[in-house]
mmCIF file of C-alpha atoms and ligand atoms in Angstrom:
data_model
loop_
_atom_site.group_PDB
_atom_site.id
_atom_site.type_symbol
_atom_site.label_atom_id
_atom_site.label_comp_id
_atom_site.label_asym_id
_atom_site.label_seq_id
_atom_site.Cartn_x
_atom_site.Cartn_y
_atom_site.Cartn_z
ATOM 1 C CA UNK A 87 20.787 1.287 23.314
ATOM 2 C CA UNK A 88 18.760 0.232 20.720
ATOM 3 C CA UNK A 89 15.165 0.983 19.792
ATOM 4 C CA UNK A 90 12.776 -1.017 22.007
ATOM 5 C CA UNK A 91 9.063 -1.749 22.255
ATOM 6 C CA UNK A 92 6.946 -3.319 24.716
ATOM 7 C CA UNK A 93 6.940 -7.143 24.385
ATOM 8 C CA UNK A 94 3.382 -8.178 23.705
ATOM 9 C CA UNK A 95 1.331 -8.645 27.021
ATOM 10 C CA UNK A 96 4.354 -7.792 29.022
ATOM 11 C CA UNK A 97 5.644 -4.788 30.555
ATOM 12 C CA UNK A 98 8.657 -5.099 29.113
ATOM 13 C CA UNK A 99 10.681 -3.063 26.695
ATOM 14 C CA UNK A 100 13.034 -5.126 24.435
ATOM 15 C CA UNK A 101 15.535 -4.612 22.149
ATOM 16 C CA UNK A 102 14.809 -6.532 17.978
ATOM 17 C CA UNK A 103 17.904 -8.446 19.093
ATOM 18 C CA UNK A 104 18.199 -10.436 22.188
ATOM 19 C CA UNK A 105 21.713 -12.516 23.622
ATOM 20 C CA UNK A 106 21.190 -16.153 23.895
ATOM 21 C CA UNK A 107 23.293 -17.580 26.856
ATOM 22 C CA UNK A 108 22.920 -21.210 25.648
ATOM 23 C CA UNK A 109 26.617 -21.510 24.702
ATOM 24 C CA UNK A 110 27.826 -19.540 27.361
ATOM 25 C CA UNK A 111 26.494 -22.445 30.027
ATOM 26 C CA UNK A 112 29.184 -24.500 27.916
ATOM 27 C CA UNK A 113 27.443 -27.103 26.240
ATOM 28 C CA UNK A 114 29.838 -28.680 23.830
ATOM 29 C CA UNK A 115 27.303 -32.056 23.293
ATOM 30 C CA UNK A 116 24.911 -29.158 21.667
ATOM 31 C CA UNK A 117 27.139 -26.643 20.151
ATOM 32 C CA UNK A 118 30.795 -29.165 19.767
ATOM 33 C CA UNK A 119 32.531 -27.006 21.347
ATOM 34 C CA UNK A 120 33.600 -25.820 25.208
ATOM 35 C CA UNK A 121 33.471 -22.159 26.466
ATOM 36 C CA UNK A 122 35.908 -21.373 29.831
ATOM 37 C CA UNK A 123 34.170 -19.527 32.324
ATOM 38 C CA UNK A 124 36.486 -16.531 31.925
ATOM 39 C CA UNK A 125 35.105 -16.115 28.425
ATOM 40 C CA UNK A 126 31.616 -16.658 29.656
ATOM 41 C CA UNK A 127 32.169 -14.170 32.070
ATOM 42 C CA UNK A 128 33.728 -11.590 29.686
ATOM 43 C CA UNK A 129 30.654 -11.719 27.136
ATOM 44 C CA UNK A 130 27.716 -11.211 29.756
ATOM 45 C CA UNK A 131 29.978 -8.413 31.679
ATOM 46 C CA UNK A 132 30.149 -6.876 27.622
ATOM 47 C CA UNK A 133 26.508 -7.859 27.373
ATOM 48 C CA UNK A 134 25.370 -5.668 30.221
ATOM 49 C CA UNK A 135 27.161 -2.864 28.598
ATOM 50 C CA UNK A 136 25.928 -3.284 24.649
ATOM 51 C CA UNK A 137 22.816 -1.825 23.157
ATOM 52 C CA UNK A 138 21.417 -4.891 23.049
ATOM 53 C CA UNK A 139 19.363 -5.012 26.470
ATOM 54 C CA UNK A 140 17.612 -8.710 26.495
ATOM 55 C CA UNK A 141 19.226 -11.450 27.779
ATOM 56 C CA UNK A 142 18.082 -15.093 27.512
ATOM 57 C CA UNK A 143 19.320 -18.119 29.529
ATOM 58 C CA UNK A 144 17.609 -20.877 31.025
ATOM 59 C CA UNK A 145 17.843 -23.299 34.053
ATOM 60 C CA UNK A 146 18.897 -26.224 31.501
ATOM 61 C CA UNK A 147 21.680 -24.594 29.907
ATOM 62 C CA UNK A 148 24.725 -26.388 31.047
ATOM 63 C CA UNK A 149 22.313 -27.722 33.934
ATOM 64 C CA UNK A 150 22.560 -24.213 35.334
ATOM 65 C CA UNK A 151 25.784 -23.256 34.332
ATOM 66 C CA UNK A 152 24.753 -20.474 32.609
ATOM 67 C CA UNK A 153 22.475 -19.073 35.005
ATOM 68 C CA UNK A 154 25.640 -19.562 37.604
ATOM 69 C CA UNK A 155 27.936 -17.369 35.418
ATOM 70 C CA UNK A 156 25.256 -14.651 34.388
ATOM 71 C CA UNK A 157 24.377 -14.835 38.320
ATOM 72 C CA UNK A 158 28.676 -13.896 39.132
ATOM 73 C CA UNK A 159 28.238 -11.046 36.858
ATOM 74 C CA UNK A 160 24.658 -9.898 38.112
ATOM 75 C CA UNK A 161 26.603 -10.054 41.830
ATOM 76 C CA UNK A 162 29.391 -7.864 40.427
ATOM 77 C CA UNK A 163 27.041 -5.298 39.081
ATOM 78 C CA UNK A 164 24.623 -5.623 42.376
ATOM 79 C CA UNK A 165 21.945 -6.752 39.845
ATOM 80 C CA UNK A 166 20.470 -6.709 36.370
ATOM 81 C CA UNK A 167 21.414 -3.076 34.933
ATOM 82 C CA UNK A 168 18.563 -0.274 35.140
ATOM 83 C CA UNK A 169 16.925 -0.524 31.290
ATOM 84 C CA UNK A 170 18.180 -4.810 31.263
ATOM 85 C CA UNK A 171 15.813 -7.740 30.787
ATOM 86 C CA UNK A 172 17.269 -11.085 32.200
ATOM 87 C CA UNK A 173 15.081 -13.859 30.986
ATOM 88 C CA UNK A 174 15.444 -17.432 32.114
ATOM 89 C CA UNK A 175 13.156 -20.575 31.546
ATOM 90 C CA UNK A 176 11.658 -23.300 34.297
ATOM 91 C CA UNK A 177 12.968 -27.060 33.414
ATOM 92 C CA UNK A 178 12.568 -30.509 34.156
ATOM 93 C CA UNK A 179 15.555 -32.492 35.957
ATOM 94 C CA UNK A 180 17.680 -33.548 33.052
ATOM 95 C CA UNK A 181 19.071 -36.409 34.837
ATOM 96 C CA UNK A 182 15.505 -38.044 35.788
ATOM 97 C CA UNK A 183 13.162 -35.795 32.913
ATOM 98 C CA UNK A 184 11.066 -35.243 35.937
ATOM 99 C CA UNK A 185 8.480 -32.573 35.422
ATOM 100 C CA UNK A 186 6.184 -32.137 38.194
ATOM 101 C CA UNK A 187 5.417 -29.100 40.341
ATOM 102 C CA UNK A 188 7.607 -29.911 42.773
ATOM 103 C CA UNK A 189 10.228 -29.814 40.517
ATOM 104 C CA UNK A 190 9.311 -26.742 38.967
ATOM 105 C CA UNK A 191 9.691 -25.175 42.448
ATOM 106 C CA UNK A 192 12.629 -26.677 42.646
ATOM 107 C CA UNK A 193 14.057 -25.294 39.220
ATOM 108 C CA UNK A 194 12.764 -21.775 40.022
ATOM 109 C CA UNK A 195 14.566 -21.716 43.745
ATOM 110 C CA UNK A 196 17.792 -23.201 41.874
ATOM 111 C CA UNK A 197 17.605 -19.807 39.137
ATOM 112 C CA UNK A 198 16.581 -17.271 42.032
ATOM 113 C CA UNK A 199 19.727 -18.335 44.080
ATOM 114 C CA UNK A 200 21.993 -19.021 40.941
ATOM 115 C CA UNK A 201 21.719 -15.551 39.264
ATOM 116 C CA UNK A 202 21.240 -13.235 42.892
ATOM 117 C CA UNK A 203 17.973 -12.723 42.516
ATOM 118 C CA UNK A 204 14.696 -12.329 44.584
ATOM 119 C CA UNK A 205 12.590 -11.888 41.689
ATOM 120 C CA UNK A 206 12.820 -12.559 37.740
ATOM 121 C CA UNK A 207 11.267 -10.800 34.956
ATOM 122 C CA UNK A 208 10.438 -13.116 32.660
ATOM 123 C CA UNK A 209 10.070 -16.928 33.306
ATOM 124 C CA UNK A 210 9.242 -19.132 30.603
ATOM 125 C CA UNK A 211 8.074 -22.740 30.647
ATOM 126 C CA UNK A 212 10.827 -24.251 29.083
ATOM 127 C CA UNK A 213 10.463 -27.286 26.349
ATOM 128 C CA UNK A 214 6.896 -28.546 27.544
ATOM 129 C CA UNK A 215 7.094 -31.414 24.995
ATOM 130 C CA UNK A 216 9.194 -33.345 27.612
ATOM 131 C CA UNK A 217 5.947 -34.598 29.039
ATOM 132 C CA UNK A 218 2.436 -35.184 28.171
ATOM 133 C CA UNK A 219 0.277 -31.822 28.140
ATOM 134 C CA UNK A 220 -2.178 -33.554 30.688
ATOM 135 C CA UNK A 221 0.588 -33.462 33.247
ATOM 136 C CA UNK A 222 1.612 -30.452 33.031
ATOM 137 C CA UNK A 223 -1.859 -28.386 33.231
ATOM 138 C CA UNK A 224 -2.988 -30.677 35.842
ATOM 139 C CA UNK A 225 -3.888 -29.470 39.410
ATOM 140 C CA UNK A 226 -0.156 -28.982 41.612
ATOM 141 C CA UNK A 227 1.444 -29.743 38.080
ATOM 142 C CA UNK A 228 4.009 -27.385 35.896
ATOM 143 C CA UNK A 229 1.693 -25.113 35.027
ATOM 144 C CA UNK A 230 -0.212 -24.002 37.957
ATOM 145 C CA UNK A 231 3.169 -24.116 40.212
ATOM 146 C CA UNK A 232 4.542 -20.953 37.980
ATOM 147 C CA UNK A 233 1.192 -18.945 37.393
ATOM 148 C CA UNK A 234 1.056 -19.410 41.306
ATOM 149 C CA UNK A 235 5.242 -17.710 41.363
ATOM 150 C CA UNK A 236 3.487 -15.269 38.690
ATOM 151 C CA UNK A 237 0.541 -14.357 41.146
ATOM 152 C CA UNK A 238 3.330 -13.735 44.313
ATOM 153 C CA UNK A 239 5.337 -11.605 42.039
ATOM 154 C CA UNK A 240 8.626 -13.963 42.065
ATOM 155 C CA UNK A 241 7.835 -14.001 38.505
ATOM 156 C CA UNK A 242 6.845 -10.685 36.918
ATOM 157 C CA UNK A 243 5.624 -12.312 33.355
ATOM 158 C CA UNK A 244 5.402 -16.209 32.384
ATOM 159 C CA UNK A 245 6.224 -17.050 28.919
ATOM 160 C CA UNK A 246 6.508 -19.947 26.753
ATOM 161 C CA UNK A 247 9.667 -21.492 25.101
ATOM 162 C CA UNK A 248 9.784 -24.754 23.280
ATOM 163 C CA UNK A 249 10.024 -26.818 19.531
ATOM 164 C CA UNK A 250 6.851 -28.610 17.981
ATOM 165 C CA UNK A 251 4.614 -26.010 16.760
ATOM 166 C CA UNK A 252 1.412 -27.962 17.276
ATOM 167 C CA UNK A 253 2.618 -28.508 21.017
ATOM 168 C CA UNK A 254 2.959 -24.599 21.757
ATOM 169 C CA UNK A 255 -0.213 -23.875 20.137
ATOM 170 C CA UNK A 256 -2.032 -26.218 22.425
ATOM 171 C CA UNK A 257 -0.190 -24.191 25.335
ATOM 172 C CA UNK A 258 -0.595 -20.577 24.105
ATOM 173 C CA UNK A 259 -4.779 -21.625 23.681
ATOM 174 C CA UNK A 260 -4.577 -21.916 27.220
ATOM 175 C CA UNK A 261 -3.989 -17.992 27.512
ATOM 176 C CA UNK A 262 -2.027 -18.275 30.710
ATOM 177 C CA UNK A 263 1.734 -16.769 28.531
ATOM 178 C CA UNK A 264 2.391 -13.088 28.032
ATOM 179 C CA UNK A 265 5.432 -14.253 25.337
ATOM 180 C CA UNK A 266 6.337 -17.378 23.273
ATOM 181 C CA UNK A 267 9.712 -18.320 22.436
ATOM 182 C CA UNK A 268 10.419 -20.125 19.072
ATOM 183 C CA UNK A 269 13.176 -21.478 17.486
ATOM 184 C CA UNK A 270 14.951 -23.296 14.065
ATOM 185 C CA UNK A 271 11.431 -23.035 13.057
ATOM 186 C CA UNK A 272 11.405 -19.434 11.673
ATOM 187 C CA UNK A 273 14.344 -19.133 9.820
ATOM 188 C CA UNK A 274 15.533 -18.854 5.765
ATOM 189 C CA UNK A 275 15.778 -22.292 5.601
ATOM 190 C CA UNK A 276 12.834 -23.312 7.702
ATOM 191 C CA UNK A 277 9.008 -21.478 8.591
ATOM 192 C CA UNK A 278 6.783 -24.551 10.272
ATOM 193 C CA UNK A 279 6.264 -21.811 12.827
ATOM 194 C CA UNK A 280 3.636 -19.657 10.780
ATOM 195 C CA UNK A 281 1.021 -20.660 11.999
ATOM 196 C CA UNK A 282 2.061 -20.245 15.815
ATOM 197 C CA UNK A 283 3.542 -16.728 15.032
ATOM 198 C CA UNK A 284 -0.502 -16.080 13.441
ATOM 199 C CA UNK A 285 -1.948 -17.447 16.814
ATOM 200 C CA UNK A 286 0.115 -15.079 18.877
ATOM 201 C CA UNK A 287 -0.302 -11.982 16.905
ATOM 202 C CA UNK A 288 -4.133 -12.752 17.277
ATOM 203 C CA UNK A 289 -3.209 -12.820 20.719
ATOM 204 C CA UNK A 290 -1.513 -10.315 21.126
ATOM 205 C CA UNK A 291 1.192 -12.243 22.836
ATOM 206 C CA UNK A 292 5.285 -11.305 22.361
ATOM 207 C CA UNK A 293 6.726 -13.412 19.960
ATOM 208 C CA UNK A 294 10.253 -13.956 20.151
ATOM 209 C CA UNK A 295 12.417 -15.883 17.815
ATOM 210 C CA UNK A 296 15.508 -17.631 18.422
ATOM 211 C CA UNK A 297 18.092 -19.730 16.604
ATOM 212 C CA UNK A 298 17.901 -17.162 13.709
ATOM 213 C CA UNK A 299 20.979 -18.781 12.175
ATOM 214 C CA UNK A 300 19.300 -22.734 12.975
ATOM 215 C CA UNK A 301 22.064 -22.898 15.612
ATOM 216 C CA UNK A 302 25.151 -21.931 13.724
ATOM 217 C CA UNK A 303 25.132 -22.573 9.818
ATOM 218 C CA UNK A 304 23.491 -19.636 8.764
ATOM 219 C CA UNK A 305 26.213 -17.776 10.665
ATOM 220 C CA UNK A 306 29.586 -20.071 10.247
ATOM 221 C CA UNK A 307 28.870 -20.904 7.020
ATOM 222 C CA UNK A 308 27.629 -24.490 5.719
ATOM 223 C CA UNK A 309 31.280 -26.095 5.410
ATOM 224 C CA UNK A 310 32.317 -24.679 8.894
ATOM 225 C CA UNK A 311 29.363 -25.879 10.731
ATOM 226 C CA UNK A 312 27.314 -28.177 8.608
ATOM 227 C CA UNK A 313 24.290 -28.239 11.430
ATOM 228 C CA UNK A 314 20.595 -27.288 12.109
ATOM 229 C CA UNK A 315 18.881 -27.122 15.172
ATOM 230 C CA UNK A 316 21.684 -29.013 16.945
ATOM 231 C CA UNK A 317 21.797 -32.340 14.389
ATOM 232 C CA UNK A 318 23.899 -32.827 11.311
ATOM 233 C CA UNK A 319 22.780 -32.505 8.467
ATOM 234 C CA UNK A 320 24.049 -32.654 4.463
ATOM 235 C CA UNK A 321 21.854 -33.361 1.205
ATOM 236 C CA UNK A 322 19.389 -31.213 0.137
ATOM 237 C CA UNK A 323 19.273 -28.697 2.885
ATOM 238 C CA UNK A 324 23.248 -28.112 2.775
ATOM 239 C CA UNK A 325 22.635 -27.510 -1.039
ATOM 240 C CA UNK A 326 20.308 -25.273 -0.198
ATOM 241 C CA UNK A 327 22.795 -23.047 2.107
ATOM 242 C CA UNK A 328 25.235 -23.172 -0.657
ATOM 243 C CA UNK A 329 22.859 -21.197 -2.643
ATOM 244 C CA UNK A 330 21.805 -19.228 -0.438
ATOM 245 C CA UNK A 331 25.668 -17.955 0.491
ATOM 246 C CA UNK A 332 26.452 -17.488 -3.121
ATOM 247 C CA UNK A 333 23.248 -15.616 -3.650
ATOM 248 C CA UNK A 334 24.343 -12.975 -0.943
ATOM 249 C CA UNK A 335 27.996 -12.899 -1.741
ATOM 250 C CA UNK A 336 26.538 -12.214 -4.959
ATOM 251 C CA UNK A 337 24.849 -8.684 -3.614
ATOM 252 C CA UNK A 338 27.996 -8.259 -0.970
ATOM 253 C CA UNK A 339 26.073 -9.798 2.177
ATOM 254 C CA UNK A 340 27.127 -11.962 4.327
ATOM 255 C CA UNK A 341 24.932 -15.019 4.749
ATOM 256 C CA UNK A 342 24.454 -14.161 8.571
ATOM 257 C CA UNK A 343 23.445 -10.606 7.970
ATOM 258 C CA UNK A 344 20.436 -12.538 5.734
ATOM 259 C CA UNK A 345 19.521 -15.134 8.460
ATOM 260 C CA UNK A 346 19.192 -12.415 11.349
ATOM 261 C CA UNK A 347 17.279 -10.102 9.293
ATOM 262 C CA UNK A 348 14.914 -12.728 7.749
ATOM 263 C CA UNK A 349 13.832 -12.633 11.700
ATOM 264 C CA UNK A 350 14.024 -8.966 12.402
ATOM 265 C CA UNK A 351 12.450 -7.590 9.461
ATOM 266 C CA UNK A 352 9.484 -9.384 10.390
ATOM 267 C CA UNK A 353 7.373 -7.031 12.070
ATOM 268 C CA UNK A 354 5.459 -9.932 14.097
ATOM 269 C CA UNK A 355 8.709 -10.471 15.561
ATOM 270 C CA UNK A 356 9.296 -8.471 19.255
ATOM 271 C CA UNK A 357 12.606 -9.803 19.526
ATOM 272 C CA UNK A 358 15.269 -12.243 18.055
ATOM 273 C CA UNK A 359 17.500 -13.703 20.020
ATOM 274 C CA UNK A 360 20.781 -15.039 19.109
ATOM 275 C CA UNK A 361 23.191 -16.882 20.641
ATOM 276 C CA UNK A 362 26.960 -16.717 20.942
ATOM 277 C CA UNK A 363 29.878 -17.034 22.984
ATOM 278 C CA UNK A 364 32.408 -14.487 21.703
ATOM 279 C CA UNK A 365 32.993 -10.530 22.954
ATOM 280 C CA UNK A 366 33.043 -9.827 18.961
ATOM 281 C CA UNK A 367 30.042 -11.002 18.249
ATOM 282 C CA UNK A 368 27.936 -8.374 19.988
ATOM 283 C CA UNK A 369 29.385 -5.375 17.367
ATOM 284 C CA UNK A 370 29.027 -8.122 14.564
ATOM 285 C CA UNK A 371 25.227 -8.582 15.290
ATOM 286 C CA UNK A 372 24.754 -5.358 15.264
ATOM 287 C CA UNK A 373 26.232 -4.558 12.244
ATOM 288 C CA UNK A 374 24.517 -7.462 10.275
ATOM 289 C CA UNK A 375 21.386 -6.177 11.742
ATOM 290 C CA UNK A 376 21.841 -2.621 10.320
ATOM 291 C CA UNK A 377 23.236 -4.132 6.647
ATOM 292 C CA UNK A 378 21.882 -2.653 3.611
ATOM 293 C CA UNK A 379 20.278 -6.039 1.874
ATOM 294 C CA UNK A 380 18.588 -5.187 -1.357
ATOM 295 C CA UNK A 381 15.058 -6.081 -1.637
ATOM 296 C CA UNK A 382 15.689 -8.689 -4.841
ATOM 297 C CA UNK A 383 17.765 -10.769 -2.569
ATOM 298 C CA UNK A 384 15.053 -11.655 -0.233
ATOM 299 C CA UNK A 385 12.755 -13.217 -3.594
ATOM 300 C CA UNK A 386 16.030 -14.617 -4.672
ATOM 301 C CA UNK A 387 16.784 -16.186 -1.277
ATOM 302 C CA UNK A 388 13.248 -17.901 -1.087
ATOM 303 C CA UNK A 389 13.170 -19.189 -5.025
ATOM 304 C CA UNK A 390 16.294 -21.743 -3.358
ATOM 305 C CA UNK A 391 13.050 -23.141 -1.120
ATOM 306 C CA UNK A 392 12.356 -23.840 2.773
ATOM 307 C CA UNK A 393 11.067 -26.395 4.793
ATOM 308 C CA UNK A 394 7.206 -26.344 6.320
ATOM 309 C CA UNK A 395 7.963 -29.490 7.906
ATOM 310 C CA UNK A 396 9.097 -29.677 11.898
ATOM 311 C CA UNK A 397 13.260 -29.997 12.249
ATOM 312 C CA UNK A 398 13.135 -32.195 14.442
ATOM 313 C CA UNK A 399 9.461 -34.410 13.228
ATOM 314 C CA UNK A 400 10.772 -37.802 14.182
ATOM 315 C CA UNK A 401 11.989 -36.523 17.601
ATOM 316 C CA UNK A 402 9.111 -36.415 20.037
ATOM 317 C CA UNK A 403 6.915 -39.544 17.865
HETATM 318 N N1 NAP B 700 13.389 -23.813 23.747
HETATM 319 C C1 NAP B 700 13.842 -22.542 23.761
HETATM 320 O O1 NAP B 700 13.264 -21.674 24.386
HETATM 321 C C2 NAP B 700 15.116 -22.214 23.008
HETATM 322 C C3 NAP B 700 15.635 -23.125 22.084
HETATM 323 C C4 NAP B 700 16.759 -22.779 21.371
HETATM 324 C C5 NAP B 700 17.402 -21.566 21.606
HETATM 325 N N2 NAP B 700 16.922 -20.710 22.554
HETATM 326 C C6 NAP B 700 17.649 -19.440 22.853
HETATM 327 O O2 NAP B 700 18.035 -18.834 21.654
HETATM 328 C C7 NAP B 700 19.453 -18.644 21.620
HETATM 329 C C8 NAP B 700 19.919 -18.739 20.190
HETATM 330 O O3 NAP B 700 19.871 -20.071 19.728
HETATM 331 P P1 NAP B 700 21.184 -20.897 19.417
HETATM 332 O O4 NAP B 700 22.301 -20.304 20.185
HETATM 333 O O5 NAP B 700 20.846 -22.297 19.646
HETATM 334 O O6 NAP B 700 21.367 -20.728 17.851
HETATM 335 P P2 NAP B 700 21.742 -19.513 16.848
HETATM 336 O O7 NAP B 700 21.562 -18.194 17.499
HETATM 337 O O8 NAP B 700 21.004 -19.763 15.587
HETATM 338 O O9 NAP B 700 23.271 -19.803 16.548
HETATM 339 C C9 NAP B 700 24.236 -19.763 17.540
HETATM 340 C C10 NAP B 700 25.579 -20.048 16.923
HETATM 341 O O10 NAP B 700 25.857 -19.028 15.959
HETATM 342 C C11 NAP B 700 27.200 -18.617 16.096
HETATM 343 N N3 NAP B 700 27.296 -17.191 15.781
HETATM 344 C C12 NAP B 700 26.553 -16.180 16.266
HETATM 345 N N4 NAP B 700 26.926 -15.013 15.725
HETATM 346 C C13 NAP B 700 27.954 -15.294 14.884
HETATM 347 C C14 NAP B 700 28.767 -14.495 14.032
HETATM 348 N N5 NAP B 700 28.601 -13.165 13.960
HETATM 349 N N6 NAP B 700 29.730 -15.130 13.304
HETATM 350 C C15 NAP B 700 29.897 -16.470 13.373
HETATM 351 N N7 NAP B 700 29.164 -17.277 14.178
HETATM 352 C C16 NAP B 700 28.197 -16.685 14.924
HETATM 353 C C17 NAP B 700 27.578 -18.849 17.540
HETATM 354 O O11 NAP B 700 28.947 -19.154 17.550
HETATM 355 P P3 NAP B 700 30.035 -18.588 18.593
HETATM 356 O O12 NAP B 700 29.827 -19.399 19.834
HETATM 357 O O13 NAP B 700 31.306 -18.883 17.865
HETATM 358 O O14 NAP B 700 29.815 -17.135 18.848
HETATM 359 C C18 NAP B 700 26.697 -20.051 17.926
HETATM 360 O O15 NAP B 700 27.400 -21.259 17.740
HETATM 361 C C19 NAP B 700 20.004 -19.688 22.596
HETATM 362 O O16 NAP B 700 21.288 -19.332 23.054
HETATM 363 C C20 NAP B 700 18.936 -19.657 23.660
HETATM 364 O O17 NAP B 700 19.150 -18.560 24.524
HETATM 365 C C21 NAP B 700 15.780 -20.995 23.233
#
C-alpha cells in the first residue's frame, strides 16, 4: 500500500493517488471510446489488490454502470477490502436533470443496491451546477436529503464534487462537506481552482483533485487525444502541450509523469485521482508518481503558460 493520511475532516485514510471509475462505466460520448464489462471488471478486481486504496465512481457514470460493475466485484470480494475507500457521488436524473430530494433519495437507494452495500463511506454531491443553488439548499431539497443519510449513518462523510469554481465555493461556505472534489481546473495547463483549494485548506476540508491529465492529453499525448476536460480543443492550448512534451522529453519524462505530479506534489492536495480503464495503468501510475523530475523542469513547464480562466466558462452562462 501506499502512504496514506487522513482526508481533511474525514476519518478516512487515503492514498496521494486515487482510481477514477468514470471510464470504466463505459462512456464513449465522454471519453470516444467503449470499455466491455470484462475489462471493467478486470481493472476494479486489480484495483482492490494495488497500493492504491481510493476508489472513485459516481451514480452518473454510465448512468450507473459503473457503480453496477464495481458493485459485481464488491459481491465477489463480500465487500470493499479491509484498508479500501469506495467513494461514489449523489446525481440528478440525466434523462429529466431532475434534482430534488426525492431524487437524491432515489440516486442514493440506486448506489446502495448497485454496489452491495448498506452503507457508503464517502458520498459526494455530485455537479451541483445542474441547478440553481436556491434549490438545492432549500428545505426537503439536495442538500438537506444527504446531511439527513449523513446523520443515519448510510453515509459516513458527505463531500463535494463539481466544475465552476465560484459555484463550489458558494457550497463549501456552507460548511456542511468534509472533502471537495475538483477537476481540469488544477492541472499544468489550467489552475482557476486556486482560490477554492485556499478556501478549503482554511477549512480544513480534504481536497481532492481529479482529471490530473485534463481527461486524457496530458497522458496520451496531444496528437493521440487532442482533448481537455471532455471537449476538443487545438490552437493555443495544443501548442502549449507540444511544449510542454518536448520540454520533458527533453529531461527524459514522460509528459504524464509531469501532469500527475503537478497534482501530487502539491501538499494541499489529499488525494489525486485519476482515471483509466486499463490493468496496466495501475503499475504505470505508480511509476510516474515515483519519477525522478528535476526541479528546473517544473519553472520550465510553467514559462509555456496556463489558463486562470474556467474550461468550460461558456458552459453553465
Ligand atoms: N465532478 C466530479 O466530481 C468529477 C469530474 C471529473 C472527474 N472525476 C473523477 O476523476 C477521475 C479522473 O478524471 P478523468 O478520468 O475524467 O480524467 P484524467 O484522469 O485526467 O484522464 C483519464 C484518461 O487518461 C488516460 N490515462 C490514464 N493513465 C494513462 C497512462 N498511464 N497512459 C495513457 N493514458 C492514460 C485514460 O485512458 P485509458 O482509458 O486508456 O486508460 C483516460 O482516458 C474520473 O474517472 C472520475 O472518477 C470527478
Amino acid at each position: 500500500m501506499l502512504p496514506t493520511r487522513k482526508l481533511g475532516k474525514t476519518s478516512l485514510d487515503v492514498t496521494a493517488l486515487s482510481i477514477g471509475c468514470a471510464p470504466l462505466g463505459n462512456m464513449p460520448d465522454v471519453f470516444q471510446y467503449e470499455v466491455a464489462e470484462a475489462q471493467a471488471l478486470d481493472v476494479i478486481r486489480a484495483a482492490f489488490a494495488s497500493p492504491i486504496n481510493f476508489l472513485d465512481t459516481a451514480a452518473s457514470y454510465g448512468d450507473g454502470e459503473s457503480e453496477r460493475r464495481i458493485g459485481l466485484v464488491v459481491r465477489e470480494l463480500k465487500g470493499v477490502p479491509m484498508g479500501y475507500v469506495l467513494a461514489t457521488k449523489a446525481d440528478r436524473d440525466l434523462k429529466t436533470n431532475d434534482f430534488s430530494g426525492d431524487q437524491m433519495k432515489r440516486s442514493v437507494e440506486r448506489s446502495l443496491k448497485l454496489l452491495g452495500l448498506d452503507r457508503i463511506q464517502l458520498m459526494h454531491l455530485h455537479d451541483p451546477e445542474w441547478a440553481p443553488f436556491d434549490q438545492l439548499t432549500a428545505k426537503g431539497g439536495a442538500l438537506e436529503v444527504l446531511l439527513k443519510y449523513r446523520e443515519q449513518g448510510v453515509i459516513q462523510h458527505l463531500g463535494l464534487g463539481g466544475g465552476p469554481i465560484d459555484v463550489m465555493m458558494r457550497y463549501v461556505d456552507t460548511d456542511a462537506f468534509e472533502a471537495i472534489i475538483t477537476h481540469n481546473r488544477y492541472t499544468l495547463l489550467n489552475r482557476s481552482a486556486e482560490p477554492l483549494l485556499a478556501q478549503c485548506v482554511n477549512k480544513g476540508i480534504g481536497i481532492i483533485n481529479a482529471a490530473p491529465y485534463g481527461s486524457g492529453v496530458l497522458a496520451k499525448g496531444p496528437e493521440n487525444y487532442p482533448r481537455y476536460c471532455y471537449q476538443e480543443i487545438g490552437g493555443e492550448m495544443l501548442e502549449r502541450i507540444r511544449k510542454m512534451d518536448a520540454l520533458c522529453k527533453k529531461h527524459s519524462v514522460p509528459l504524464g509523469a509531469a501532469a500527475l505530479q503537478f497534482s501530487t506534489r502539491d501538499p494541499r492536495i489529499h488525494s489525486t485521482i485519476v482515471g483509466f480503464s486499463k490493468i496496466e495503468r495501475i503499475q504505470q501510475t505508480v511509476d510516474w508518481l515515483n519519477w525522478k523530475i528535476p526541479a528546473e523542469l517544473w519553472a520550465e513547464l510553467d514559462a509555456v503558460g496556463f489558463d486562470n480562466e474556467d474550461p468550460e466558462t461558456n458552459r453553465w452562462k
